[in-house]
Amino acid sequence: MTIRSFIFAGVALAALAAPAAAEEAADAADAAFADDGAIVVTARRRAENVQDVPLAISVVDGATLDAKGVFNISRLTQLQPSLQFFSTNPRNTFINIRGIGAPFGLTNDGFEQGVGVYVDQVYYNRIASATLDFVDVEQIEVLRGPQGTLYGKNTTAGAINITTRAPSFEFEGRTEVSIGNFNFKQAKASVSGPITDKLAARISVSATDRRGTIYNVATDTWINSQDNIGIRGALLWKPTDTFRVTFSGDWNLQDPICCGQIYARLGTTQRVASRQYAALTALFPGYKVPSTNAFDRLTDLDADIAARNELGGLSIRAEWDVGPGSLTSVSAWRYWDWGPKNDRDFTGLPVYTKVNNPTKQDQWTQELRYAFETGPIDAVVGGFLFYQKIRTSGVQESGPAASAWLLNPSSALSRNPAVLNGVIAENDIRLDNLSLATFAKLNWKATDRLTVSPGIRLNYDKKDGSYDSVVTGNASDGTRQIVSNSPTAPYYNDPWIAAQRGLQASQYFEPNFSAWNLSFDLNLSYEISDDVLGYATYARSFKTGGINLNGVPNLANGLPALEVAQIKPEKVDHFELGLKSQFWDRRATLNLAAYWTEIRDFQASVISNISGSSTLRGYLANADKVRVRGVEADFSVRPSERINAYLSGAFTDHQFVKFVDAPCPPELAGGPSGTPIGAPSTPGANSPANCDVSGQWLPGISRWSFSWGAEGNLPATLLGKQGEVYLGYEASYRSTFSSNASRSIYTDIRGYSLHNFRFGFRDEALDIFGWVRNAFDQNYYESLAVTPGNTGLISAQLGDPRTFGGTISYRF
């Protein structure tokens, strides 16, 4: 029996063994509410009522996550209109808040994202290491807007603060089992209690398994499945009332048959007609894509695909009440082991047989801070150390279809499969990343109602990297040779090697980056009444600079263009006004926020031809300026214990204010260089090297997004148990957004809405319910992407179809 099967079986038995009797009925939804309706958060590194915090914060408690089937960050987006999540696999994952946080469409070890993810106060530097299923989560806070003073350098867009359930000195536990269509199975269990009167423990496990939603006719398998397991354990040692230490450890494994992007549509580019998709596939008699309708959910990807994502770590958090405050130390080590296999030609043809970049990461963090209160002042001061080591050993290998697919049909070499067959690039990518910081945040209660809150953070970053790609291929005499850009290299003029060099050539360089940066903010908050708080914030924040570790363009002499190896830090100016209010005896809450964010040196994807080099190469660079501004509203109402409802919405206006050397969309790319520039979507027309996208949309952002829902319940008796029957409904909507680094007529994703329903019975211990998600079976794209070579093929990542099932959980 596998570990996963053991967990499923054990949790199922525990759930079925739930006692037949329960005591008084209680509403599980009340868990997040104190008697006065308060929700407690730690957004400012201390516990306080969310309505007293002058920040835009969305809070979801563990009971809500479980009830609504939100078991990872991806599903959290359906509850948070300002949160966007895009993923083609765990490593190629991007999280944005208010539309910013990560460049779209290019993964690079040498840069970092602008949304900080924290689990139990431990920073997760790589988003891929945060795609795990939630295990025993107590609460999730989404902090919108720059959080650089307390949360660090890479929180220019915001932070996601996840808190798991702490060990308890009273024995307690919980089990949950879910089953559904597509062979969905999920099991969760946790148990906590005292070991001695000073030591308590908690252990939690979670396992999720689901068949894929796309059928691969080439391999007779269902792909894009789910196959996750997670284990978390914690010990709480409390020798005195003023000192406590929490030891935590976790291990998580995702090992699905994933992740394949499939045929979505064709778009005409400026490549000559003989080098576009229709003409290229015609070179292979009998080849036909299984379906040109993506929502038939068929593909014929012929290369192996996998997305093994293993991660885990250990942490020690010590808290000591000293003097007028509390001293906190958080020490942590985390690792991430990424083992992918990809089909990067997105067809059933052996163009590329391998495109795999396995990565191993270790990170160490140490935070020390002191929070204190004296008179009208409370403050947090501290320091932070971060070190990260990343090692990526990649391979890319072309197959027997590569010559016809990738070389100019006018060349006789394109008709010889041996020319590009077996060209292999072996990549060794290394990064050592050091960051040091000191910070302070002060809250001065100037009057009974007015609080002035300045903050400052000084940060030092140093990155040392290396990129070593060794490309080999067969020369025309059959010998194995290095494919080099150097004119003095052996076989440089061999026609086969020259053709291979146009595909990819060996490259080596050692980029580095170091810089000091200062972040600061000023927040003014005023209690208009006991239940109404107004606030204003200005923040100057930054996202650290980086280095390009996916290769860079070459100069005319064949050497790498080191002038583009560095990426400058983003510089952020942020203004925000907000109002937080409760009324109707605190049964209703309405929070509003309006913001204006400008980013200079925005880190973005570009494609450039440097100094006459014949090779176009994608890399990261800095756009001059972007702007994102908008208005958000969060409303919730609970007129009685029998009904509650919520509505959240966001309007986001976004644009590249100035970006003159952006990558061109596919309809303006692929043709020869020269003037005049041809009309879009004209085969063989001249293409610009870069495009000016100033004034255009940023990728991935909807102008309008909403989430809403309600739940009602009535007293009921089931099998002699007194409880309540309930009906829940949740929905979300987002308007049209661009899914390409530069907006294209082929990659806009139309707006869509998703609707989920729940119906069940619960008492204070037992909860049994059925659920349906995407109830109206909405066909929608999560992302659309331009495939390599600009052949006109657009690939898609599909959202889940309708899913349904049932869940039983028991608390004791």
PDB file of N, CA, C and O in Angstrom, residues 17 37 77 138 193 209 256 288 293 311 380 391 443 468 478 485 488 544 560 594 602 647 664 714 794:
ATOM      1  N   ALA A  17     -16.077   6.439  11.413  1.00  0.00           N
ATOM      2  CA  ALA A  17     -16.218   6.053  12.813  1.00  0.00           C
ATOM      3  C   ALA A  17     -16.701   7.196  13.694  1.00  0.00           C
ATOM      4  O   ALA A  17     -16.670   7.116  14.911  1.00  0.00           O
ATOM      5  N   GLY A  37     -18.095  40.298  16.558  1.00  0.00           N
ATOM      6  CA  GLY A  37     -17.961  40.248  15.110  1.00  0.00           C
ATOM      7  C   GLY A  37     -16.554  40.458  14.609  1.00  0.00           C
ATOM      8  O   GLY A  37     -16.342  40.546  13.407  1.00  0.00           O
ATOM      9  N   THR A  77      -8.192  32.286  -5.775  1.00  0.00           N
ATOM     10  CA  THR A  77      -8.508  33.421  -6.643  1.00  0.00           C
ATOM     11  C   THR A  77     -10.010  33.570  -6.868  1.00  0.00           C
ATOM     12  O   THR A  77     -10.476  34.672  -7.174  1.00  0.00           O
ATOM     13  N   GLU A 138      -5.311  27.542   9.364  1.00  0.00           N
ATOM     14  CA  GLU A 138      -6.181  28.279  10.270  1.00  0.00           C
ATOM     15  C   GLU A 138      -6.787  29.490   9.584  1.00  0.00           C
ATOM     16  O   GLU A 138      -7.963  29.781   9.712  1.00  0.00           O
ATOM     17  N   GLY A 193      -2.762  17.644  20.686  1.00  0.00           N
ATOM     18  CA  GLY A 193      -3.011  17.474  22.103  1.00  0.00           C
ATOM     19  C   GLY A 193      -1.737  17.576  22.901  1.00  0.00           C
ATOM     20  O   GLY A 193      -0.640  17.731  22.350  1.00  0.00           O
ATOM     21  N   ASP A 209      -6.006  13.272  -5.121  1.00  0.00           N
ATOM     22  CA  ASP A 209      -5.737  12.499  -6.338  1.00  0.00           C
ATOM     23  C   ASP A 209      -6.915  12.692  -7.290  1.00  0.00           C
ATOM     24  O   ASP A 209      -8.071  12.624  -6.866  1.00  0.00           O
ATOM     25  N   PRO A 256       1.972  14.674 -10.516  1.00  0.00           N
ATOM     26  CA  PRO A 256       0.903  14.378 -11.475  1.00  0.00           C
ATOM     27  C   PRO A 256       1.457  14.101 -12.870  1.00  0.00           C
ATOM     28  O   PRO A 256       2.631  14.367 -13.165  1.00  0.00           O
ATOM     29  N   LYS A 288      -2.407  14.913 -38.342  1.00  0.00           N
ATOM     30  CA  LYS A 288      -3.546  15.794 -38.124  1.00  0.00           C
ATOM     31  C   LYS A 288      -3.768  15.920 -36.631  1.00  0.00           C
ATOM     32  O   LYS A 288      -3.787  14.915 -35.909  1.00  0.00           O
ATOM     33  N   ASN A 293     -10.756  22.049 -31.678  1.00  0.00           N
ATOM     34  CA  ASN A 293     -11.571  22.657 -30.634  1.00  0.00           C
ATOM     35  C   ASN A 293     -10.957  22.271 -29.295  1.00  0.00           C
ATOM     36  O   ASN A 293     -11.016  21.114 -28.876  1.00  0.00           O
ATOM     37  N   LEU A 311       8.818  19.499  -1.970  1.00  0.00           N
ATOM     38  CA  LEU A 311       9.284  20.611  -1.157  1.00  0.00           C
ATOM     39  C   LEU A 311       9.022  20.324   0.310  1.00  0.00           C
ATOM     40  O   LEU A 311       8.165  19.519   0.669  1.00  0.00           O
ATOM     41  N   VAL A 380       7.500  47.975  15.889  1.00  0.00           N
ATOM     42  CA  VAL A 380       8.183  46.721  15.587  1.00  0.00           C
ATOM     43  C   VAL A 380       9.522  47.086  14.958  1.00  0.00           C
ATOM     44  O   VAL A 380       9.571  47.883  14.009  1.00  0.00           O
ATOM     45  N   ARG A 391      20.278  25.358  -8.113  1.00  0.00           N
ATOM     46  CA  ARG A 391      21.057  24.634  -9.120  1.00  0.00           C
ATOM     47  C   ARG A 391      20.085  23.993 -10.106  1.00  0.00           C
ATOM     48  O   ARG A 391      19.240  23.177  -9.723  1.00  0.00           O
ATOM     49  N   ASN A 443       3.822  53.044  15.210  1.00  0.00           N
ATOM     50  CA  ASN A 443       2.448  53.536  15.258  1.00  0.00           C
ATOM     51  C   ASN A 443       2.341  54.510  16.431  1.00  0.00           C
ATOM     52  O   ASN A 443       2.459  54.107  17.600  1.00  0.00           O
ATOM     53  N   ASP A 468      25.738  28.129 -18.164  1.00  0.00           N
ATOM     54  CA  ASP A 468      26.657  27.348 -18.991  1.00  0.00           C
ATOM     55  C   ASP A 468      25.827  26.370 -19.813  1.00  0.00           C
ATOM     56  O   ASP A 468      25.328  25.371 -19.297  1.00  0.00           O
ATOM     57  N   GLY A 478      29.405  13.471 -39.928  1.00  0.00           N
ATOM     58  CA  GLY A 478      28.939  12.480 -38.972  1.00  0.00           C
ATOM     59  C   GLY A 478      29.577  12.562 -37.611  1.00  0.00           C
ATOM     60  O   GLY A 478      29.177  11.827 -36.707  1.00  0.00           O
ATOM     61  N   ASN A 485      29.162  29.852 -31.210  1.00  0.00           N
ATOM     62  CA  ASN A 485      29.000  31.138 -31.879  1.00  0.00           C
ATOM     63  C   ASN A 485      30.334  31.765 -32.259  1.00  0.00           C
ATOM     64  O   ASN A 485      30.357  32.807 -32.912  1.00  0.00           O
ATOM     65  N   THR A 488      36.009  31.298 -34.674  1.00  0.00           N
ATOM     66  CA  THR A 488      37.259  30.526 -34.689  1.00  0.00           C
ATOM     67  C   THR A 488      37.040  29.083 -34.229  1.00  0.00           C
ATOM     68  O   THR A 488      38.003  28.314 -34.189  1.00  0.00           O
ATOM     69  N   THR A 544      13.599  43.595  -5.921  1.00  0.00           N
ATOM     70  CA  THR A 544      15.028  43.505  -6.130  1.00  0.00           C
ATOM     71  C   THR A 544      15.407  43.293  -7.593  1.00  0.00           C
ATOM     72  O   THR A 544      14.645  42.707  -8.373  1.00  0.00           O
ATOM     73  N   PRO A 560      28.357  36.632 -25.594  1.00  0.00           N
ATOM     74  CA  PRO A 560      27.068  37.005 -24.995  1.00  0.00           C
ATOM     75  C   PRO A 560      27.002  38.494 -24.704  1.00  0.00           C
ATOM     76  O   PRO A 560      28.000  39.130 -24.337  1.00  0.00           O
ATOM     77  N   ALA A 594      -9.139  52.856  -2.735  1.00  0.00           N
ATOM     78  CA  ALA A 594      -8.770  53.406  -4.040  1.00  0.00           C
ATOM     79  C   ALA A 594      -7.255  53.597  -4.040  1.00  0.00           C
ATOM     80  O   ALA A 594      -6.692  54.095  -3.051  1.00  0.00           O
ATOM     81  N   PHE A 602       9.996  48.618 -14.665  1.00  0.00           N
ATOM     82  CA  PHE A 602       9.180  47.424 -14.506  1.00  0.00           C
ATOM     83  C   PHE A 602       9.861  46.240 -15.202  1.00  0.00           C
ATOM     84  O   PHE A 602      10.252  46.325 -16.368  1.00  0.00           O
ATOM     85  N   LEU A 647     -20.092  40.222  -1.126  1.00  0.00           N
ATOM     86  CA  LEU A 647     -19.870  40.694  -2.486  1.00  0.00           C
ATOM     87  C   LEU A 647     -18.588  41.511  -2.486  1.00  0.00           C
ATOM     88  O   LEU A 647     -18.456  42.463  -1.711  1.00  0.00           O
ATOM     89  N   CYS A 664       7.148  41.954 -29.928  1.00  0.00           N
ATOM     90  CA  CYS A 664       5.984  42.172 -30.785  1.00  0.00           C
ATOM     91  C   CYS A 664       4.994  41.019 -30.640  1.00  0.00           C
ATOM     92  O   CYS A 664       5.391  39.877 -30.410  1.00  0.00           O
ATOM     93  N   LEU A 714     -31.150  26.205   8.083  1.00  0.00           N
ATOM     94  CA  LEU A 714     -32.364  26.014   8.873  1.00  0.00           C
ATOM     95  C   LEU A 714     -32.136  24.883   9.868  1.00  0.00           C
ATOM     96  O   LEU A 714     -31.411  23.928   9.562  1.00  0.00           O
ATOM     97  N   ILE A 794      -1.318  28.712 -31.355  1.00  0.00           N
ATOM     98  CA  ILE A 794      -1.574  29.242 -30.027  1.00  0.00           C
ATOM     99  C   ILE A 794      -1.986  28.074 -29.139  1.00  0.00           C
ATOM    100  O   ILE A 794      -2.915  27.328 -29.468  1.00  0.00           O
TER     101      ILE A 794
END
